CSV table of C-alpha atoms in Angstrom, one decimal:
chain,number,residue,atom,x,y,z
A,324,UNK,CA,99.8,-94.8,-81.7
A,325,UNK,CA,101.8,-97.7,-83.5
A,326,UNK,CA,104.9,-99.7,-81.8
A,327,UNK,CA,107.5,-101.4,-83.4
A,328,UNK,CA,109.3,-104.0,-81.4
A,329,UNK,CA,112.8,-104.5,-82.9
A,330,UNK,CA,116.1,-106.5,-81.1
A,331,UNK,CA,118.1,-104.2,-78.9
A,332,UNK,CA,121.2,-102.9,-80.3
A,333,UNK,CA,124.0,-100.7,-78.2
A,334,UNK,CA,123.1,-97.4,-79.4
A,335,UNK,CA,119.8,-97.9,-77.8
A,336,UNK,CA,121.5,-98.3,-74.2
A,337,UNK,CA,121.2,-94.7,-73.7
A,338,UNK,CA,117.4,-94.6,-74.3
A,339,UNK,CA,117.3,-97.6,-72.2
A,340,UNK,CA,118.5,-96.4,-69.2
A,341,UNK,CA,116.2,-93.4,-69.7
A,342,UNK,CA,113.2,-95.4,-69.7
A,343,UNK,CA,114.3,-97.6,-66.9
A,344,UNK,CA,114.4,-94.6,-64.6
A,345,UNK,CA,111.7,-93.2,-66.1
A,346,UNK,CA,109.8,-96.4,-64.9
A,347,UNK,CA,111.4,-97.7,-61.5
A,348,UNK,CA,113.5,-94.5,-60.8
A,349,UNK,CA,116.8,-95.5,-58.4
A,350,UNK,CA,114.8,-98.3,-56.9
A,351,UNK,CA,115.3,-100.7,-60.0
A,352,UNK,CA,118.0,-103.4,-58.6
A,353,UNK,CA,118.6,-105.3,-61.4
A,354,UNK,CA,121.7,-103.8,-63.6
A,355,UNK,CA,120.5,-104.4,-66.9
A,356,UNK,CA,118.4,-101.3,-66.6
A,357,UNK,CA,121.3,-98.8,-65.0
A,358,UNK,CA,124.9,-100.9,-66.1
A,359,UNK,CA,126.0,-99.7,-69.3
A,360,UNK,CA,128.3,-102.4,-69.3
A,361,UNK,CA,126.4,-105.2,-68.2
A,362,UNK,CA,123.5,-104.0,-70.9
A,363,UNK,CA,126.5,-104.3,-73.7
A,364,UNK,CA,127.4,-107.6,-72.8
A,365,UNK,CA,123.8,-108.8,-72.9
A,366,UNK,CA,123.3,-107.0,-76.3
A,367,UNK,CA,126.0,-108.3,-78.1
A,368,UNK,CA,127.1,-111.6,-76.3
A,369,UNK,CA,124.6,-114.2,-77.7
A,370,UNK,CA,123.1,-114.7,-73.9
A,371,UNK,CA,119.9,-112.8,-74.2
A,372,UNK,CA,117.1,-111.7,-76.4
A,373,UNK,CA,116.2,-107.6,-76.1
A,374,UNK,CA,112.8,-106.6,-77.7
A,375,UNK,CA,112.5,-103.1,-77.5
A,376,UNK,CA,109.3,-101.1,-78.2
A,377,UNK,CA,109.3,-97.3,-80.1
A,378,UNK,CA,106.9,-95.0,-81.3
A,379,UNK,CA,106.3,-94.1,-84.7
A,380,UNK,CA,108.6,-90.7,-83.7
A,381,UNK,CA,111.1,-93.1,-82.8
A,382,UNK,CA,110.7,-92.2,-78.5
A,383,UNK,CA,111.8,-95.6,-76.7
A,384,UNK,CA,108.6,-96.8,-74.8
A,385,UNK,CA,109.3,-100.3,-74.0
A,386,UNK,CA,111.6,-102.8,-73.2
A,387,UNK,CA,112.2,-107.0,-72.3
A,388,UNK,CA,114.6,-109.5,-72.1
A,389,UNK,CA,115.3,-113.1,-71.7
A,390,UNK,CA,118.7,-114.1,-70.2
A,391,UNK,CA,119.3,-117.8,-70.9
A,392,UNK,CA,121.7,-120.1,-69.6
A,393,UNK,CA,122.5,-122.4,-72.4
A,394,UNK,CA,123.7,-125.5,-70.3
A,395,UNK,CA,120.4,-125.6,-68.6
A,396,UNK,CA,118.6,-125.4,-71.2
A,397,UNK,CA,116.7,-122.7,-68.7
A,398,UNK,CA,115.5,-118.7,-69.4
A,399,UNK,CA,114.5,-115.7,-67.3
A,400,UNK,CA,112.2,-113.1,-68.3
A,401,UNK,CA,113.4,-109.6,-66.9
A,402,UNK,CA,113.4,-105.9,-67.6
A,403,UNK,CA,109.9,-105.9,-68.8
A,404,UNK,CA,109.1,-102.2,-68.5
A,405,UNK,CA,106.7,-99.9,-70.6
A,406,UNK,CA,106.9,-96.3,-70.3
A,407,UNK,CA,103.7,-94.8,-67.7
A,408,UNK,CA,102.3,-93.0,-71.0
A,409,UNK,CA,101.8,-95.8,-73.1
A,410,UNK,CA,100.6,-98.2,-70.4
A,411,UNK,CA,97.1,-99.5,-70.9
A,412,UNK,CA,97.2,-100.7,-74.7
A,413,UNK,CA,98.4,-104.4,-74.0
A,414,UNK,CA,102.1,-103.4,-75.3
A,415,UNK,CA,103.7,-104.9,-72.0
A,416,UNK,CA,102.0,-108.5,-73.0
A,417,UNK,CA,102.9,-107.8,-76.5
A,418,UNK,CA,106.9,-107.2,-75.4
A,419,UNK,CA,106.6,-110.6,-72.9
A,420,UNK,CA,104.9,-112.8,-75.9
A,421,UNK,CA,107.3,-111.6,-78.3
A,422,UNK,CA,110.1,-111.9,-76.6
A,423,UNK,CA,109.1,-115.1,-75.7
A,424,UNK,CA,108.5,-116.5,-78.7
A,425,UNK,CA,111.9,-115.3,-80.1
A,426,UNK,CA,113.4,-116.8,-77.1
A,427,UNK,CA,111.7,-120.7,-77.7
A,428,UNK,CA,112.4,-120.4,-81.4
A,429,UNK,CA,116.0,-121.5,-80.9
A,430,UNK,CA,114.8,-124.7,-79.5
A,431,UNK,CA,117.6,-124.0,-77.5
A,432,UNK,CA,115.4,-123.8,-74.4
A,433,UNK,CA,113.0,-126.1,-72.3
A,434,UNK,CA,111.2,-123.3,-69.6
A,435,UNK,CA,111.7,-119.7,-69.0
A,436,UNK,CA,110.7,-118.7,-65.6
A,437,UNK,CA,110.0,-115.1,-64.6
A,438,UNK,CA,109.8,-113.4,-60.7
A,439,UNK,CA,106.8,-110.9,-60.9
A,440,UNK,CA,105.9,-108.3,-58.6
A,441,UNK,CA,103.2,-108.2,-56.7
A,442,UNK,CA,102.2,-105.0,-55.9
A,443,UNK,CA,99.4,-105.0,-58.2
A,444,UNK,CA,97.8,-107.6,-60.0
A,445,UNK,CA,99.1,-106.4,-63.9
A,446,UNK,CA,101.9,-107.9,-64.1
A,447,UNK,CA,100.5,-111.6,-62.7
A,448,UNK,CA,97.7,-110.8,-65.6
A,449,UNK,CA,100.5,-110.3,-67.9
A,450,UNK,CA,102.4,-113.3,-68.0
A,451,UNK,CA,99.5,-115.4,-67.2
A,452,UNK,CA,98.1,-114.4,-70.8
A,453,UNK,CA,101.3,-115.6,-72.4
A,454,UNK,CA,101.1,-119.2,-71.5
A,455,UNK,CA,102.9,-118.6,-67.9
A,456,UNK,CA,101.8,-120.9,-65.1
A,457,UNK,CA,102.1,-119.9,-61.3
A,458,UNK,CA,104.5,-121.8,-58.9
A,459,UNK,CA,104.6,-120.2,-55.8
A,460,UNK,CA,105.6,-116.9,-53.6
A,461,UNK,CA,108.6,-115.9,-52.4
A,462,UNK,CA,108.0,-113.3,-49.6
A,463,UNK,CA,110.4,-110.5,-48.9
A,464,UNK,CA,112.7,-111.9,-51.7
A,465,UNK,CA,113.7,-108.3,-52.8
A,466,UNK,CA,114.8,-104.3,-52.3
A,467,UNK,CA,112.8,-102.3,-54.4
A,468,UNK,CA,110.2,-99.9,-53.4
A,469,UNK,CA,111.5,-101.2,-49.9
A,470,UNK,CA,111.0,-105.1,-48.8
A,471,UNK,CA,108.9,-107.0,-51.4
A,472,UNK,CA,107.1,-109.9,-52.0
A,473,UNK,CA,107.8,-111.7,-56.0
A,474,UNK,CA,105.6,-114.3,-57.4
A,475,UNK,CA,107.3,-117.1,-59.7
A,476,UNK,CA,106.0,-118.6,-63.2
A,477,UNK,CA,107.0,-120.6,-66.0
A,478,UNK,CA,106.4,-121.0,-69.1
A,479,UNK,CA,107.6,-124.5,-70.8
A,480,UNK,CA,107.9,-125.5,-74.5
A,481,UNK,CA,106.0,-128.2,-75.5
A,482,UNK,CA,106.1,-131.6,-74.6
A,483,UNK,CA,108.4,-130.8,-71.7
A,484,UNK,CA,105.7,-131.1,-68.5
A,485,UNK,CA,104.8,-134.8,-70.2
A,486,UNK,CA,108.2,-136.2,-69.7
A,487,UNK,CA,108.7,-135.7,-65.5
A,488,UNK,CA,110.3,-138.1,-63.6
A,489,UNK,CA,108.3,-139.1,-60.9
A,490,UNK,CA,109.2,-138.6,-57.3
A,491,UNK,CA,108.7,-141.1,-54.9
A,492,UNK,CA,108.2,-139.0,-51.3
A,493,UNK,CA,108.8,-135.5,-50.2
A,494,UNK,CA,108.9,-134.0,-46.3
A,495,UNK,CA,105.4,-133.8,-45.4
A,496,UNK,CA,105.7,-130.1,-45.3
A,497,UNK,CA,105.8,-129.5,-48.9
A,498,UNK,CA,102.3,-131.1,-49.2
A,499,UNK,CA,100.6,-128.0,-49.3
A,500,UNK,CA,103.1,-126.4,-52.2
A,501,UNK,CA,102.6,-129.8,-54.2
A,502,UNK,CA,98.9,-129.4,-53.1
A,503,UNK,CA,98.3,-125.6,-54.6
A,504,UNK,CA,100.9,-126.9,-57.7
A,505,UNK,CA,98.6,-129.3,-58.5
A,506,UNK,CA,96.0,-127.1,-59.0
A,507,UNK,CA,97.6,-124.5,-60.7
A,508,UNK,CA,99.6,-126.1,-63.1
A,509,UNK,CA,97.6,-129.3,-63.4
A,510,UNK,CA,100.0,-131.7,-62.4
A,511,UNK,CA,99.5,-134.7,-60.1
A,512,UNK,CA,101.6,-135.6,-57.4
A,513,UNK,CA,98.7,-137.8,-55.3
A,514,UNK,CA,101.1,-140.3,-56.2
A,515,UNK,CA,104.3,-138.9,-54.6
A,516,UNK,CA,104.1,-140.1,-50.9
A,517,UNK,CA,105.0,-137.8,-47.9
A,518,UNK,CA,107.3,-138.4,-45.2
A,519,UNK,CA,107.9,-137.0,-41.2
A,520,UNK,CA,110.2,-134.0,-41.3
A,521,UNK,CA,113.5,-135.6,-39.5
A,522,UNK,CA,114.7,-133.1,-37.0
A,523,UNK,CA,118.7,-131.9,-37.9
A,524,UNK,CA,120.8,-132.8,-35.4
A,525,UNK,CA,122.1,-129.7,-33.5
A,526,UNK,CA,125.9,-129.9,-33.9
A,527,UNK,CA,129.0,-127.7,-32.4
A,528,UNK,CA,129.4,-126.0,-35.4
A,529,UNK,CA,126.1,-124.3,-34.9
A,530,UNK,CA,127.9,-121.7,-32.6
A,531,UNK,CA,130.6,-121.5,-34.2
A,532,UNK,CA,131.3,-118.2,-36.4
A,533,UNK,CA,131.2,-118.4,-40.4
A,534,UNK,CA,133.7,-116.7,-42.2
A,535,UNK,CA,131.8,-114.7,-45.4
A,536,UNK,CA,134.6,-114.1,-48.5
A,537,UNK,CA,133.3,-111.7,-51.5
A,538,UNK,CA,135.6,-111.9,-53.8
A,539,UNK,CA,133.9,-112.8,-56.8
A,540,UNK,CA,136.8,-113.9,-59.4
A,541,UNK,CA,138.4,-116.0,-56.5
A,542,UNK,CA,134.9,-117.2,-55.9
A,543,UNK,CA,134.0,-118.5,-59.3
A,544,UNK,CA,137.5,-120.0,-59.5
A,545,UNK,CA,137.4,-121.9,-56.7
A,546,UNK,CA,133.5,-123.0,-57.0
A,547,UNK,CA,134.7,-124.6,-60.1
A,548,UNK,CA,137.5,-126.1,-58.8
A,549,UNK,CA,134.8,-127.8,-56.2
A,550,UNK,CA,132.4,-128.7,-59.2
A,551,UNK,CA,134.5,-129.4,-61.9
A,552,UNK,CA,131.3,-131.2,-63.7
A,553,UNK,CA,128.2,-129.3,-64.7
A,554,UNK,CA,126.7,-132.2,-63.4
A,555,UNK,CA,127.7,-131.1,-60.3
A,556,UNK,CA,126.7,-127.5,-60.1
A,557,UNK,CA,122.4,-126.5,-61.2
A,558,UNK,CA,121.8,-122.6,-60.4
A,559,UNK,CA,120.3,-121.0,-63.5
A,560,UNK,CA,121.3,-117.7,-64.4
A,561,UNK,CA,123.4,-117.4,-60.7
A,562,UNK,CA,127.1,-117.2,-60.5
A,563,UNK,CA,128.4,-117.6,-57.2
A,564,UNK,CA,129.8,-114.1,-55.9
A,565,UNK,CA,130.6,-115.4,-52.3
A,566,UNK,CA,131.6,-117.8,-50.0
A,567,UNK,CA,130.8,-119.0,-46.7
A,568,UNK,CA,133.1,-121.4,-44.7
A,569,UNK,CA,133.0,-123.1,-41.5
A,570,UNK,CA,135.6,-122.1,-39.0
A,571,UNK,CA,136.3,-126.0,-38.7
A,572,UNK,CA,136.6,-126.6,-42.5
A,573,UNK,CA,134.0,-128.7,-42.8
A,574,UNK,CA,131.8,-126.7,-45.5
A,575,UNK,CA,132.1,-124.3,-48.4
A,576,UNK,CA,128.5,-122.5,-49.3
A,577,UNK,CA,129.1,-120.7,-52.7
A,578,UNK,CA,126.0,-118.1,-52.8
A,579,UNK,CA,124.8,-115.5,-54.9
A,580,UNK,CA,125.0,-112.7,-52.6
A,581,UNK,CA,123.6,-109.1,-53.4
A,582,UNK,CA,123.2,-106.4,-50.7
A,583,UNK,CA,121.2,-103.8,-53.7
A,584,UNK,CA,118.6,-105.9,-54.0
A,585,UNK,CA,118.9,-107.7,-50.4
A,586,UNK,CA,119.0,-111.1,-51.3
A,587,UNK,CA,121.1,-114.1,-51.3
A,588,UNK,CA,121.0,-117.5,-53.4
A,589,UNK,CA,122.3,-120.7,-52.0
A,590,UNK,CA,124.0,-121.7,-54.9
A,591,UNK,CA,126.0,-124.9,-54.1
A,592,UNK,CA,127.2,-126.4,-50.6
A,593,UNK,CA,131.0,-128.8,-50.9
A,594,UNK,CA,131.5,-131.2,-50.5
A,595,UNK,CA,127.4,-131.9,-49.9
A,596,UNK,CA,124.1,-130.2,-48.3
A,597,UNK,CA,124.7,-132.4,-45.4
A,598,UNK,CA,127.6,-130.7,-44.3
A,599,UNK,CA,125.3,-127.9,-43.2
A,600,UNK,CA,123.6,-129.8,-40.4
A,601,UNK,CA,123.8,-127.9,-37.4
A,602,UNK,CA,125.2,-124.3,-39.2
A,603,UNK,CA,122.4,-123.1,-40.7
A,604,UNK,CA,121.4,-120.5,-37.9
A,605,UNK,CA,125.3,-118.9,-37.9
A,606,UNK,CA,125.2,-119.4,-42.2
A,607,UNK,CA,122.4,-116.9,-42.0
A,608,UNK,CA,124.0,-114.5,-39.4
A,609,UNK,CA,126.5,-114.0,-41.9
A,610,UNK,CA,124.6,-113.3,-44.6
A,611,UNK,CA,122.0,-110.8,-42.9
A,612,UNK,CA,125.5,-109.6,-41.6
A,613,UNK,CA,126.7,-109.6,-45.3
A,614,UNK,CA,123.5,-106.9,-46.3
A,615,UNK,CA,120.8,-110.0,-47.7
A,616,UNK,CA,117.6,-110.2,-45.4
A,617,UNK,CA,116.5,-112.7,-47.5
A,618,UNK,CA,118.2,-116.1,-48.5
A,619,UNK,CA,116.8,-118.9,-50.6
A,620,UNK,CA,117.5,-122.3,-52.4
A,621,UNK,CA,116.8,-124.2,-55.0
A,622,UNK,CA,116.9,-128.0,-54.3
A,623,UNK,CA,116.0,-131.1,-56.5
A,624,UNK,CA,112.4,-132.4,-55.1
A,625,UNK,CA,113.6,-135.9,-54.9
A,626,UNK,CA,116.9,-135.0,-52.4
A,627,UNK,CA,114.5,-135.9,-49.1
A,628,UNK,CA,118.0,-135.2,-47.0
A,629,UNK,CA,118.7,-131.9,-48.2
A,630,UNK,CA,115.3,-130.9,-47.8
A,631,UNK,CA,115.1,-132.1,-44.1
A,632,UNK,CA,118.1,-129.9,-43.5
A,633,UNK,CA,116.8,-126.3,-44.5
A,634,UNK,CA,113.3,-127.4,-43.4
A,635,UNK,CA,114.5,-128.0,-40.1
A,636,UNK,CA,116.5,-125.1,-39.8
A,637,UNK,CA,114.0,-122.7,-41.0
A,638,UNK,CA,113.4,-122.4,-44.2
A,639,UNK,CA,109.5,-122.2,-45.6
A,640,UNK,CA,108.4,-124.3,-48.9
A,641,UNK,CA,108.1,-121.2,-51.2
A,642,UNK,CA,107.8,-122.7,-54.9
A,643,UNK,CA,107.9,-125.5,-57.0
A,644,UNK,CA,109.3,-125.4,-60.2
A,645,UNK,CA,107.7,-128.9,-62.0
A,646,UNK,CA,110.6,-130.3,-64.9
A,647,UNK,CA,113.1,-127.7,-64.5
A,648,UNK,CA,116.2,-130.1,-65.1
A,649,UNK,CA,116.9,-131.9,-68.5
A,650,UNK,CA,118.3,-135.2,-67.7
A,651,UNK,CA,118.5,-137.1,-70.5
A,652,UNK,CA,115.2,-136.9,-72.5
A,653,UNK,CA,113.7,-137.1,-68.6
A,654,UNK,CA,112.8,-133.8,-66.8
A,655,UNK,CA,113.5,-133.4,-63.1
A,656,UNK,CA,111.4,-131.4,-60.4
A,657,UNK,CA,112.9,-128.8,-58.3
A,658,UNK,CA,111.4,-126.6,-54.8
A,659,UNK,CA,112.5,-123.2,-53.9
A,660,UNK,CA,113.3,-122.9,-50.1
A,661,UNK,CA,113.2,-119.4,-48.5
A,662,UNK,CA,114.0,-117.8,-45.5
A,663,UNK,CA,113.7,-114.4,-44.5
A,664,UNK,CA,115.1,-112.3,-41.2
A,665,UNK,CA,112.1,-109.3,-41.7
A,666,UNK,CA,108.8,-109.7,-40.5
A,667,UNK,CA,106.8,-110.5,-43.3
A,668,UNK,CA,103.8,-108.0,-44.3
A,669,UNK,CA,101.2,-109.4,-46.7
A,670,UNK,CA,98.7,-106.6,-46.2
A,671,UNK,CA,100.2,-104.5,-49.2
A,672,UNK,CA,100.4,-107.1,-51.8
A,673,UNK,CA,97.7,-108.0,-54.6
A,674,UNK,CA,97.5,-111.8,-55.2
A,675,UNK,CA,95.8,-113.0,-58.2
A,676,UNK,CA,93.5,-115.5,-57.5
A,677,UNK,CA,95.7,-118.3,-59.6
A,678,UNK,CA,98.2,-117.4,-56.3
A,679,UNK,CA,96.0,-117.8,-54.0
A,680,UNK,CA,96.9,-121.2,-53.1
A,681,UNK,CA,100.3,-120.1,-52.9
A,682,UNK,CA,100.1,-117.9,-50.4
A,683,UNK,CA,97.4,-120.3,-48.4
A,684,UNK,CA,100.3,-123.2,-48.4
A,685,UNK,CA,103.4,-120.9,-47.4
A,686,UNK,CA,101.2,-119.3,-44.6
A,687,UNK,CA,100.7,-123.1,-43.4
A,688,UNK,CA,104.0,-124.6,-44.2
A,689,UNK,CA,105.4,-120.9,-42.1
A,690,UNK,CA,103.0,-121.7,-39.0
A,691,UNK,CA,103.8,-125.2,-39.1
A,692,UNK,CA,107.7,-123.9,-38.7
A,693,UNK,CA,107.8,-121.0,-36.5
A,694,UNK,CA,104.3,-121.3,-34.3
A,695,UNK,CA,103.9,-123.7,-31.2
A,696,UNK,CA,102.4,-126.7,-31.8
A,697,UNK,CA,99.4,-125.9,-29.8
A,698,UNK,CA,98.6,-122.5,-31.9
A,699,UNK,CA,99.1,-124.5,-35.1
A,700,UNK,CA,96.3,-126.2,-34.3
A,701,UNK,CA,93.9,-123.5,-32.8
């Protein structure tokens, strides 16, 4: 049966939301597929391009977006979905290339990442055939079917991977994650040297109780207050929701906090990372606290102190994301940093074997942060 893919308009929302459910029933935790009004403001508000897929009898069978964030230059594929009778006949690739391409066309745009499910190998097959590259796992990273596991992958417009920056050292413990990187993606870092992980200095403030605020206008407000240059503040496509401040006053961690999907993004710490030396541990109380078993960040590759700090409090080498930043005509490298308070359950997830690597270095960079020395090296 034919498909036409056409741009999402509002009196498709209806249809939309059918076919979300339809596909992911109540489990989906995004709110593009359930939000009426959130899946307005990405129709008409210029952020996002919305392919949707129908039959030649006009039944809605498919749907993807990208979201952009303009000042980043930086996209995210989400909401790929095709309905479980026309699964099969390649239309999911044809929604993510299309969508894509529409997406890139702008030149508005330097990388669109996606987070992919791993629960089977389709989806990895999917975005792999349209020019996506792996960068890593993030384990428990979300609430869906319960606790799961997402892969992440780029795709980059051209030119952009030939104009890096180079980075002169990294923690030691990233070596694996620059190691399977290098294979997957065909970048080089023998270059970039490592460095001994300096412990963080355990600090009063460690036991001392963080007070969480959700109050998401008040939040945004005041993170720009904090960061009043853009400069200052590099999320993509995460507004801060919540804050986290030391009883002492000597921190403000704006995160991206949602207890649907049970995860939290480290968005920004004022007035620097280094103010977190020594919190960490009680910083995560409060989010698990908060609803979000899983916490994560997303740190320039060349900040060797910020780094130090969440790897010594924690948190696993999870991803790399290669040119990420636009600096200039320059592109800047970034890692994702996770840290999860579930046990983590690999048995049930289907890794590709372009992930492989992936999963090899966290499992190594995990041991090498939460085993004894002396089982490390059994």
């Amino acid at each position: 049966m034919s498909v036409v893919l056409a741009s999402a308009a509002v009196q498709d929302i209806a249809d939309l939301r059918q076919l979300y459910f339809e596909v992911y029933g109540h489990g989906y935790p995004v709110p593009l597929g359930s939000d009426p009004a959130v899946m307005r403001g990405l129709i008409t508000g210029g952020s996002a391009h919305w392919l949707t897929a129908r039959t030649s009898r006009g039944e809605l069978v498919g749907s993807a977006v990208v979201q952009t964030d303009p000042g980043s230059r930086t996209g995210k594929l989400v909401g790929l979905a095709v309905h479980p009778g026309h699964r099969g006949g390649g239309l999911a690739s044809r929604l993510t290339g299309a969508v894509c391409d529409t997406a890139f066309a702008t030149g508005l745009l330097d990388s669109v990442y996606a987070t992919v499910r791993v629960v089977t190998e389709g989806p990895q097959h999917v975005v792999v055939r349209n020019g996506f590259r792996p960068l890593g796992l993030l384990p428990n990273a979300v609430e869906v079917e319960g606790c799961e596991s997402l892969a992440l992958f780029a795709r980059y417009a051209d030119g952009v991977l030939e104009r890096r920056t180079p980075v002169a050292h990294v923690p030691e413990r990233l070596a694996g994650l620059l190691d399977a990187a290098s294979a997957g993606i065909g970048i080089d870092w023998a270059g970039t040297g490592r460095t001994p992980l300096r412990s963080a200095p355990v600090t009063a403030r460690g036991t001392e109780p963080i007070e969480l605020l959700a109050a998401p206008a008040f939040v945004r407000r005041r993170f720009l207050e904090r960061f009043p240059h853009a400069d200052d503040r590099f999320f993509p496509l995460h507004t801060p929701n919540t804050v986290l401040i030391a009883a002492d006053g000597g921190f403000e961690a704006y995160a991206d906090l949602d207890p649907v999907a049970g995860s939290c993004a480290l968005v920004a710490v004022h007035p620097r990372p280094a103010a977190l030396t020594g919190a960490l541990e009680a910083l995560m109380a409060a989010v698990t606290r908060a609803g979000a078993d899983y916490a994560e960040t997303l740190l320039p590759l060349a900040d060797t102190e910020a780094l130090d700090i969440f790897l010594a409090s924690g948190f696993v080498p999870s991803a790399v994301y290669p040119a990420m930043r636009r600096v200039g005509d320059r592109f800047h490298d970034y890692v994702v940093l996770s840290r999860t308070s579930r046990q983590i359950d690999f048995r049930t997830i289907a890794v590709s074997s372009l992930l492989q690597p992936y999963l090899g270095a966290y499992l190594s960079a995990w041991a090498s942060t939460y085993l004894p020395l002396h089982e490390v090296s059994r």
